[in-house]
Amino acid sequence: MENTIKSIGMDVSDRKVDLCLLNAQAEIVGREKLANTEPALKKWFSGQSLTRVSLEAGTHSRWISSLLEGLGHEVIVANPRKLRAIYESDRKTDLRDAEMLARLGLADKSLLSPIRHRGRQAHADLSLLHARDQLVQTRTKLVTHVRGVVKAFGARIKACSTATFDLKARQEIPQELKPALFPILDTIAVLTEKIRAFDGKIEALAQERYPESQRLRQIKGVGFVVSLAYVLLLEDPSRFKNSRQVGAYLGLTTRQSQSGEKDRRSRITKAGDSMMRRLLVQSATRILGPFGADSDLRRWGLAYSARGGPSSKKRARIAVSRKLAVLMHALWKTGQAYEPLRNQSLMAA
């Protein structure tokens, strides 16, 4: 039996790494269990001949793939959402997962739906946006809690911006609820200040390090947070041959199930970064809102929303989000100036 290693599958957990080693005939020639630390992985892989290594995308995949590529190995980072063969197994174990990754990597790496990790600096900058996003989500949950508790006592807090909620709410909370809710309002106020501080850092970062994001802000409704997140997530617009592919990458396209004469389409896939989807939906909401600037995108979205049905407005926001993602990519890739009413101008010509 030929023992030359041609493919290695890695199942990575927080403390350990399980390896499955295959030769060219897809025969198992060894299994290893290593500590999930840089010294342990570097020591073991430095002593191996250069080969293909497959692992799933996860918390540790970025630094592990960078380490192994630096040692000369070919590293395939698999998209876990696509690996149904692993997750639907009736006998799922770390060793079997490592073996499956090794076999798929040996047979055809495209079966792993490989992803590409962004650079270290971009990853660090994106972490700034994700940290802000966590604060925003926490504040939203606290605001929702306060509103719900107040309603249960027959009162109601008037509509206002989230940034001013703690000030407005203090005037309208019933006396008996103040001991329970005022500490939460104090927390909301602190979160608001932290979010503003993040906004200042993010805006400065966008101007100094990512000037290309400014082009995307030509679209009314796209601010510096949305544009910078978009640039950092995609990194290179040439990754996508067609701008329409960006919608699928960000999970904004509908699921499709085709069999025979049946072709069913359901909800969006929600693949990719959830923060970016939320930001795009927020931008779409502003574009479609009462103060949105006139544009082809707004007109199309309002027409879509007017088709009727209980969820037409929600579907319109998602549809506009998808078109917005495509439009932003086209502007970035071509370098053209944004024309809000380009379609109307062409029709009038």
CSV table of C-alpha atoms in Angstrom, one decimal:
chain,number,residue,atom,x,y,z
A,1,MET,CA,0.0,0.0,0.0
A,2,GLU,CA,1.3,3.4,-1.0
A,3,ASN,CA,1.7,5.5,2.2
A,4,THR,CA,2.4,8.9,0.6
A,5,ILE,CA,-0.1,11.3,2.0
A,6,LYS,CA,-2.2,13.1,-0.7
A,7,SER,CA,-5.0,14.5,1.3
A,8,ILE,CA,-5.5,15.5,5.0
A,9,GLY,CA,-8.9,16.2,6.5
A,10,MET,CA,-9.0,18.3,9.7
A,11,ASP,CA,-11.9,18.4,12.2
A,12,VAL,CA,-11.2,21.4,14.4
A,13,SER,CA,-12.6,21.9,17.8
A,14,ASP,CA,-11.7,24.5,20.4
A,15,ARG,CA,-9.0,22.4,22.1
A,16,LYS,CA,-8.0,19.7,19.7
A,17,VAL,CA,-7.7,18.8,16.0
A,18,ASP,CA,-8.5,15.4,14.5
A,19,LEU,CA,-6.7,14.5,11.3
A,20,CYS,CA,-7.4,11.8,8.7
A,21,LEU,CA,-4.6,11.0,6.3
A,22,LEU,CA,-5.3,9.5,2.8
A,23,ASN,CA,-3.0,8.2,0.1
A,24,ALA,CA,-3.6,8.6,-3.7
A,25,GLN,CA,-5.9,5.5,-3.7
A,26,ALA,CA,-8.2,7.1,-1.0
A,27,GLU,CA,-6.9,4.6,1.6
A,28,ILE,CA,-6.5,5.7,5.2
A,29,VAL,CA,-2.8,5.7,6.0
A,30,GLY,CA,-3.1,7.3,9.4
A,31,ARG,CA,-5.0,9.3,12.0
A,32,GLU,CA,-3.7,11.9,14.3
A,33,LYS,CA,-5.0,13.9,17.3
A,34,LEU,CA,-3.2,17.2,18.0
A,35,ALA,CA,-3.7,20.1,20.4
A,36,ASN,CA,-5.3,23.1,18.8
A,37,THR,CA,-2.3,25.4,19.3
A,38,GLU,CA,0.0,27.1,16.8
A,39,PRO,CA,3.2,25.3,18.1
A,40,ALA,CA,1.6,21.9,18.0
A,41,LEU,CA,0.2,22.3,14.4
A,42,LYS,CA,3.4,23.9,13.2
A,43,LYS,CA,5.6,21.2,14.6
A,44,TRP,CA,3.5,18.4,13.0
A,45,PHE,CA,2.9,19.9,9.6
A,46,SER,CA,6.5,21.1,9.2
A,47,GLY,CA,7.5,17.5,9.2
A,48,GLN,CA,5.1,16.5,6.4
A,49,SER,CA,5.5,16.5,2.7
A,50,LEU,CA,3.4,19.3,1.0
A,51,THR,CA,-0.2,18.1,0.5
A,52,ARG,CA,-3.8,19.3,0.3
A,53,VAL,CA,-5.4,20.0,3.7
A,54,SER,CA,-9.2,20.4,4.0
A,55,LEU,CA,-11.0,22.0,7.0
A,56,GLU,CA,-14.3,23.7,7.7
A,57,ALA,CA,-14.7,27.4,8.1
A,58,GLY,CA,-15.0,28.3,11.7
A,59,THR,CA,-13.5,30.3,14.6
A,60,HIS,CA,-10.0,28.9,14.1
A,61,SER,CA,-10.0,28.3,10.4
A,62,ARG,CA,-8.5,31.7,9.5
A,63,TRP,CA,-5.3,31.5,11.5
A,64,ILE,CA,-4.9,27.7,10.9
A,65,SER,CA,-5.2,28.1,7.1
A,66,SER,CA,-2.7,31.0,7.2
A,67,LEU,CA,-0.3,29.0,9.2
A,68,LEU,CA,-0.4,25.9,6.9
A,69,GLU,CA,-0.2,28.0,3.7
A,70,GLY,CA,2.9,29.6,5.2
A,71,LEU,CA,4.4,26.1,5.5
A,72,GLY,CA,3.6,25.5,1.8
A,73,HIS,CA,0.6,23.3,2.0
A,74,GLU,CA,-2.5,23.7,-0.2
A,75,VAL,CA,-5.4,24.6,2.2
A,76,ILE,CA,-9.1,24.2,1.3
A,77,VAL,CA,-11.4,26.0,3.7
A,78,ALA,CA,-14.8,24.4,3.2
A,79,ASN,CA,-18.2,26.1,3.5
A,80,PRO,CA,-19.9,24.2,6.3
A,81,ARG,CA,-23.4,25.2,5.0
A,82,LYS,CA,-22.7,23.2,1.9
A,83,LEU,CA,-21.4,20.0,3.5
A,84,ARG,CA,-24.8,18.3,4.0
A,85,ALA,CA,-23.1,14.9,3.6
A,86,ILE,CA,-21.3,15.5,6.9
A,87,TYR,CA,-24.2,17.0,8.9
A,88,GLU,CA,-26.8,14.6,7.8
A,89,SER,CA,-24.8,11.5,8.7
A,90,ASP,CA,-26.4,9.2,11.3
A,91,ARG,CA,-22.9,8.5,12.8
A,92,LYS,CA,-21.4,11.9,13.1
A,93,THR,CA,-18.1,12.0,15.0
A,94,ASP,CA,-15.0,14.1,14.8
A,95,LEU,CA,-13.0,11.3,13.2
A,96,ARG,CA,-15.7,10.6,10.5
A,97,ASP,CA,-15.9,14.4,9.8
A,98,ALA,CA,-12.1,14.5,9.3
A,99,GLU,CA,-12.3,11.5,7.0
A,100,MET,CA,-15.1,13.0,4.9
A,101,LEU,CA,-13.2,16.2,4.5
A,102,ALA,CA,-10.1,14.3,3.4
A,103,ARG,CA,-12.1,12.2,0.9
A,104,LEU,CA,-13.9,15.2,-0.6
A,105,GLY,CA,-10.6,17.2,-0.8
A,106,LEU,CA,-8.9,14.3,-2.6
A,107,ALA,CA,-11.8,13.6,-5.0
A,108,ASP,CA,-12.8,17.2,-6.1
A,109,LYS,CA,-12.1,20.3,-4.0
A,110,SER,CA,-15.1,22.1,-5.6
A,111,LEU,CA,-17.3,19.7,-3.6
A,112,LEU,CA,-16.2,21.5,-0.5
A,113,SER,CA,-17.5,24.9,-1.9
A,114,PRO,CA,-14.2,26.6,-0.8
A,115,ILE,CA,-14.3,30.0,0.8
A,116,ARG,CA,-11.5,32.6,1.0
A,117,HIS,CA,-10.6,34.2,4.3
A,118,ARG,CA,-10.0,38.0,4.2
A,119,GLY,CA,-6.6,39.4,5.1
A,120,ARG,CA,-5.6,39.9,8.7
A,121,GLN,CA,-5.9,43.7,8.7
A,122,ALA,CA,-9.4,43.6,7.0
A,123,HIS,CA,-10.4,41.0,9.5
A,124,ALA,CA,-9.4,43.2,12.4
A,125,ASP,CA,-11.2,46.2,10.9
A,126,LEU,CA,-14.3,44.2,10.3
A,127,SER,CA,-14.2,43.1,14.0
A,128,LEU,CA,-14.8,46.8,14.8
A,129,LEU,CA,-18.0,46.7,12.8
A,130,HIS,CA,-19.1,43.5,14.4
A,131,ALA,CA,-18.5,44.9,17.9
A,132,ARG,CA,-20.6,47.9,17.1
A,133,ASP,CA,-23.3,45.5,15.7
A,134,GLN,CA,-23.4,43.6,19.0
A,135,LEU,CA,-23.9,46.8,21.0
A,136,VAL,CA,-26.7,47.9,18.6
A,137,GLN,CA,-28.5,44.6,18.9
A,138,THR,CA,-28.2,44.6,22.7
A,139,ARG,CA,-29.6,48.2,22.8
A,140,THR,CA,-32.5,47.2,20.5
A,141,LYS,CA,-33.4,44.3,22.8
A,142,LEU,CA,-33.4,46.5,25.9
A,143,VAL,CA,-35.6,49.1,24.2
A,144,THR,CA,-38.1,46.4,23.1
A,145,HIS,CA,-38.1,45.1,26.7
A,146,VAL,CA,-38.9,48.5,28.2
A,147,ARG,CA,-41.7,49.2,25.7
A,148,GLY,CA,-43.2,45.8,26.3
A,149,VAL,CA,-43.2,46.2,30.1
A,150,VAL,CA,-44.7,49.6,29.9
A,151,LYS,CA,-47.5,48.4,27.6
A,152,ALA,CA,-48.4,45.7,30.1
A,153,PHE,CA,-49.3,48.5,32.6
A,154,GLY,CA,-51.6,50.3,30.2
A,155,ALA,CA,-49.1,53.0,29.2
A,156,ARG,CA,-47.1,53.6,26.0
A,157,ILE,CA,-43.8,55.2,25.1
A,158,LYS,CA,-44.2,57.5,22.1
A,159,ALA,CA,-42.3,56.8,18.9
A,160,CYS,CA,-38.8,58.2,18.9
A,161,SER,CA,-35.3,57.4,17.7
A,162,THR,CA,-33.3,54.7,19.5
A,163,ALA,CA,-30.6,57.3,20.2
A,164,THR,CA,-33.0,59.5,22.2
A,165,PHE,CA,-35.1,56.7,23.7
A,166,ASP,CA,-33.6,56.8,27.2
A,167,LEU,CA,-34.4,60.5,27.6
A,168,LYS,CA,-38.0,60.2,26.2
A,169,ALA,CA,-38.8,57.1,28.1
A,170,ARG,CA,-38.0,58.5,31.5
A,171,GLN,CA,-40.8,61.0,31.2
A,172,GLU,CA,-43.4,58.3,30.3
A,173,ILE,CA,-42.7,55.3,32.5
A,174,PRO,CA,-45.3,54.8,35.3
A,175,GLN,CA,-44.0,55.6,38.8
A,176,GLU,CA,-44.2,52.0,40.0
A,177,LEU,CA,-42.0,50.8,37.1
A,178,LYS,CA,-39.2,53.2,37.6
A,179,PRO,CA,-37.2,51.0,40.0
A,180,ALA,CA,-37.2,48.2,37.5
A,181,LEU,CA,-36.7,50.1,34.3
A,182,PHE,CA,-34.6,53.2,35.1
A,183,PRO,CA,-31.4,51.0,35.5
A,184,ILE,CA,-32.1,49.6,32.0
A,185,LEU,CA,-32.5,53.1,30.7
A,186,ASP,CA,-29.1,54.0,32.2
A,187,THR,CA,-27.6,51.0,30.4
A,188,ILE,CA,-29.3,52.1,27.1
A,189,ALA,CA,-27.7,55.5,27.6
A,190,VAL,CA,-24.3,54.0,28.1
A,191,LEU,CA,-24.7,51.8,25.0
A,192,THR,CA,-25.7,54.8,22.9
A,193,GLU,CA,-22.5,56.6,23.9
A,194,LYS,CA,-20.4,53.6,23.1
A,195,ILE,CA,-22.1,53.2,19.7
A,196,ARG,CA,-21.4,56.9,18.9
A,197,ALA,CA,-17.8,56.3,19.8
A,198,PHE,CA,-17.6,53.4,17.4
A,199,ASP,CA,-19.3,55.5,14.7
A,200,GLY,CA,-16.5,58.0,15.0
A,201,LYS,CA,-13.8,55.4,14.7
A,202,ILE,CA,-15.5,53.7,11.8
A,203,GLU,CA,-16.0,56.9,9.9
A,204,ALA,CA,-12.3,57.8,10.3
A,205,LEU,CA,-11.3,54.3,9.3
A,206,ALA,CA,-13.4,54.5,6.1
A,207,GLN,CA,-11.8,57.8,5.1
A,208,GLU,CA,-8.2,57.0,5.9
A,209,ARG,CA,-7.9,53.3,4.9
A,210,TYR,CA,-10.8,52.5,2.6
A,211,PRO,CA,-11.5,55.5,0.3
A,212,GLU,CA,-13.2,53.2,-2.2
A,213,SER,CA,-16.1,53.0,0.3
A,214,GLN,CA,-16.9,56.7,-0.4
A,215,ARG,CA,-18.0,55.8,-3.9
A,216,LEU,CA,-20.8,53.6,-2.5
A,217,ARG,CA,-22.1,56.4,-0.4
A,218,GLN,CA,-23.3,58.2,-3.5
A,219,ILE,CA,-26.4,56.1,-3.0
A,220,LYS,CA,-28.7,58.0,-0.7
A,221,GLY,CA,-29.5,55.6,2.2
A,222,VAL,CA,-26.0,54.0,2.3
A,223,GLY,CA,-23.9,55.5,5.1
A,224,PHE,CA,-20.3,55.0,6.1
A,225,VAL,CA,-21.1,51.9,8.3
A,226,VAL,CA,-22.9,50.1,5.5
A,227,SER,CA,-20.3,51.0,2.8
A,228,LEU,CA,-17.3,50.1,4.9
A,229,ALA,CA,-18.8,46.8,6.0
A,230,TYR,CA,-19.5,46.0,2.3
A,231,VAL,CA,-16.0,46.8,1.2
A,232,LEU,CA,-14.4,44.8,4.0
A,233,LEU,CA,-16.6,41.7,3.5
A,234,LEU,CA,-16.1,41.6,-0.3
A,235,GLU,CA,-12.5,42.9,-0.2
A,236,ASP,CA,-12.0,42.6,-3.9
A,237,PRO,CA,-14.8,43.3,-6.4
A,238,SER,CA,-13.1,41.2,-9.1
A,239,ARG,CA,-14.0,38.1,-7.0
A,240,PHE,CA,-17.4,38.1,-8.6
A,241,LYS,CA,-17.5,37.9,-12.4
A,242,ASN,CA,-21.1,39.1,-12.3
A,243,SER,CA,-22.5,41.7,-9.9
A,244,ARG,CA,-25.7,39.5,-9.5
A,245,GLN,CA,-23.6,36.9,-7.8
A,246,VAL,CA,-23.2,39.2,-4.8
A,247,GLY,CA,-26.9,38.8,-3.8
A,248,ALA,CA,-26.4,35.0,-3.4
A,249,TYR,CA,-23.1,35.5,-1.6
A,250,LEU,CA,-24.8,37.7,1.0
A,251,GLY,CA,-27.7,35.3,1.4
A,252,LEU,CA,-30.3,37.5,-0.2
A,253,THR,CA,-31.5,35.1,-2.9
A,254,THR,CA,-34.4,32.7,-2.4
A,255,ARG,CA,-33.9,29.0,-1.9
A,256,GLN,CA,-34.7,26.9,-5.0
A,257,SER,CA,-35.9,23.3,-5.0
A,258,GLN,CA,-36.3,21.9,-8.5
A,259,SER,CA,-37.5,18.4,-9.2
A,260,GLY,CA,-39.1,17.3,-12.5
A,261,GLU,CA,-41.8,19.8,-13.4
A,262,LYS,CA,-41.8,21.4,-9.9
A,263,ASP,CA,-39.7,24.4,-9.2
A,264,ARG,CA,-40.2,25.8,-5.7
A,265,ARG,CA,-38.7,29.0,-4.4
A,266,SER,CA,-39.0,29.8,-0.7
A,267,ARG,CA,-37.3,32.2,1.7
A,268,ILE,CA,-33.9,33.7,1.3
A,269,THR,CA,-30.9,31.5,2.1
A,270,LYS,CA,-29.4,33.8,4.7
A,271,ALA,CA,-25.9,32.6,3.7
A,272,GLY,CA,-22.9,34.8,4.5
A,273,ASP,CA,-22.6,37.5,7.0
A,274,SER,CA,-25.8,38.3,9.0
A,275,MET,CA,-24.7,41.8,10.0
A,276,MET,CA,-24.3,42.8,6.3
A,277,ARG,CA,-27.8,41.6,5.6
A,278,ARG,CA,-29.2,43.6,8.4
A,279,LEU,CA,-27.3,46.7,7.3
A,280,LEU,CA,-28.5,46.3,3.7
A,281,VAL,CA,-32.1,45.9,4.9
A,282,GLN,CA,-31.8,49.0,7.0
A,283,SER,CA,-30.5,50.9,4.0
A,284,ALA,CA,-33.4,49.5,1.9
A,285,THR,CA,-35.8,50.7,4.6
A,286,ARG,CA,-34.4,54.2,4.4
A,287,ILE,CA,-34.6,54.2,0.6
A,288,LEU,CA,-38.3,53.1,0.7
A,289,GLY,CA,-39.2,55.3,3.6
A,290,PRO,CA,-41.1,58.6,3.5
A,291,PHE,CA,-37.8,60.6,3.4
A,292,GLY,CA,-36.1,58.5,0.8
A,293,ALA,CA,-34.5,60.3,-2.2
A,294,ASP,CA,-36.1,59.7,-5.6
A,295,SER,CA,-34.3,57.0,-7.6
A,296,ASP,CA,-34.9,54.1,-9.9
A,297,LEU,CA,-34.3,51.7,-7.0
A,298,ARG,CA,-36.9,53.5,-4.8
A,299,ARG,CA,-39.5,53.6,-7.6
A,300,TRP,CA,-39.0,49.9,-8.3
A,301,GLY,CA,-39.3,49.0,-4.6
A,302,LEU,CA,-42.4,51.0,-4.1
A,303,ALA,CA,-44.0,49.4,-7.1
A,304,TYR,CA,-43.0,46.0,-5.8
A,305,SER,CA,-44.5,46.8,-2.4
A,306,ALA,CA,-47.8,48.0,-4.0
A,307,ARG,CA,-48.5,44.6,-5.4
A,308,GLY,CA,-50.4,43.8,-2.2
A,309,GLY,CA,-50.5,41.0,0.2
A,310,PRO,CA,-49.8,41.0,4.0
A,311,SER,CA,-46.0,40.6,3.6
A,312,SER,CA,-45.5,42.7,0.4
A,313,LYS,CA,-43.6,45.5,2.2
A,314,LYS,CA,-41.2,43.0,3.9
A,315,ARG,CA,-40.6,41.3,0.6
A,316,ALA,CA,-40.0,44.6,-1.0
A,317,ARG,CA,-37.3,45.5,1.5
A,318,ILE,CA,-35.5,42.2,0.9
A,319,ALA,CA,-35.8,42.7,-2.9
A,320,VAL,CA,-34.4,46.2,-2.7
A,321,SER,CA,-31.6,45.0,-0.4
A,322,ARG,CA,-30.6,42.5,-3.0
A,323,LYS,CA,-30.7,45.0,-5.8
A,324,LEU,CA,-28.8,47.5,-3.6
A,325,ALA,CA,-26.0,44.9,-3.0
A,326,VAL,CA,-25.8,44.3,-6.8
A,327,LEU,CA,-25.7,48.1,-7.5
A,328,MET,CA,-23.0,48.8,-5.0
A,329,HIS,CA,-20.8,46.1,-6.5
A,330,ALA,CA,-21.3,47.5,-10.0
A,331,LEU,CA,-20.4,51.0,-8.9
A,332,TRP,CA,-17.3,49.7,-7.1
A,333,LYS,CA,-16.1,47.5,-9.9
A,334,THR,CA,-16.7,50.0,-12.8
A,335,GLY,CA,-15.8,53.2,-11.0
A,336,GLN,CA,-18.8,54.9,-12.6
A,337,ALA,CA,-20.7,57.8,-11.0
A,338,TYR,CA,-24.0,56.9,-9.6
A,339,GLU,CA,-27.1,58.1,-11.5
A,340,PRO,CA,-30.2,57.8,-9.3
A,341,LEU,CA,-32.6,58.1,-12.3
A,342,ARG,CA,-30.5,56.5,-15.0
A,343,ASN,CA,-33.4,54.3,-16.2
A,344,GLN,CA,-35.7,57.3,-16.4
A,345,SER,CA,-33.1,59.2,-18.4
A,346,LEU,CA,-32.6,56.4,-20.9
A,347,MET,CA,-36.4,56.0,-21.4
A,348,ALA,CA,-36.7,59.8,-22.0
A,349,ALA,CA,-33.8,59.8,-24.5
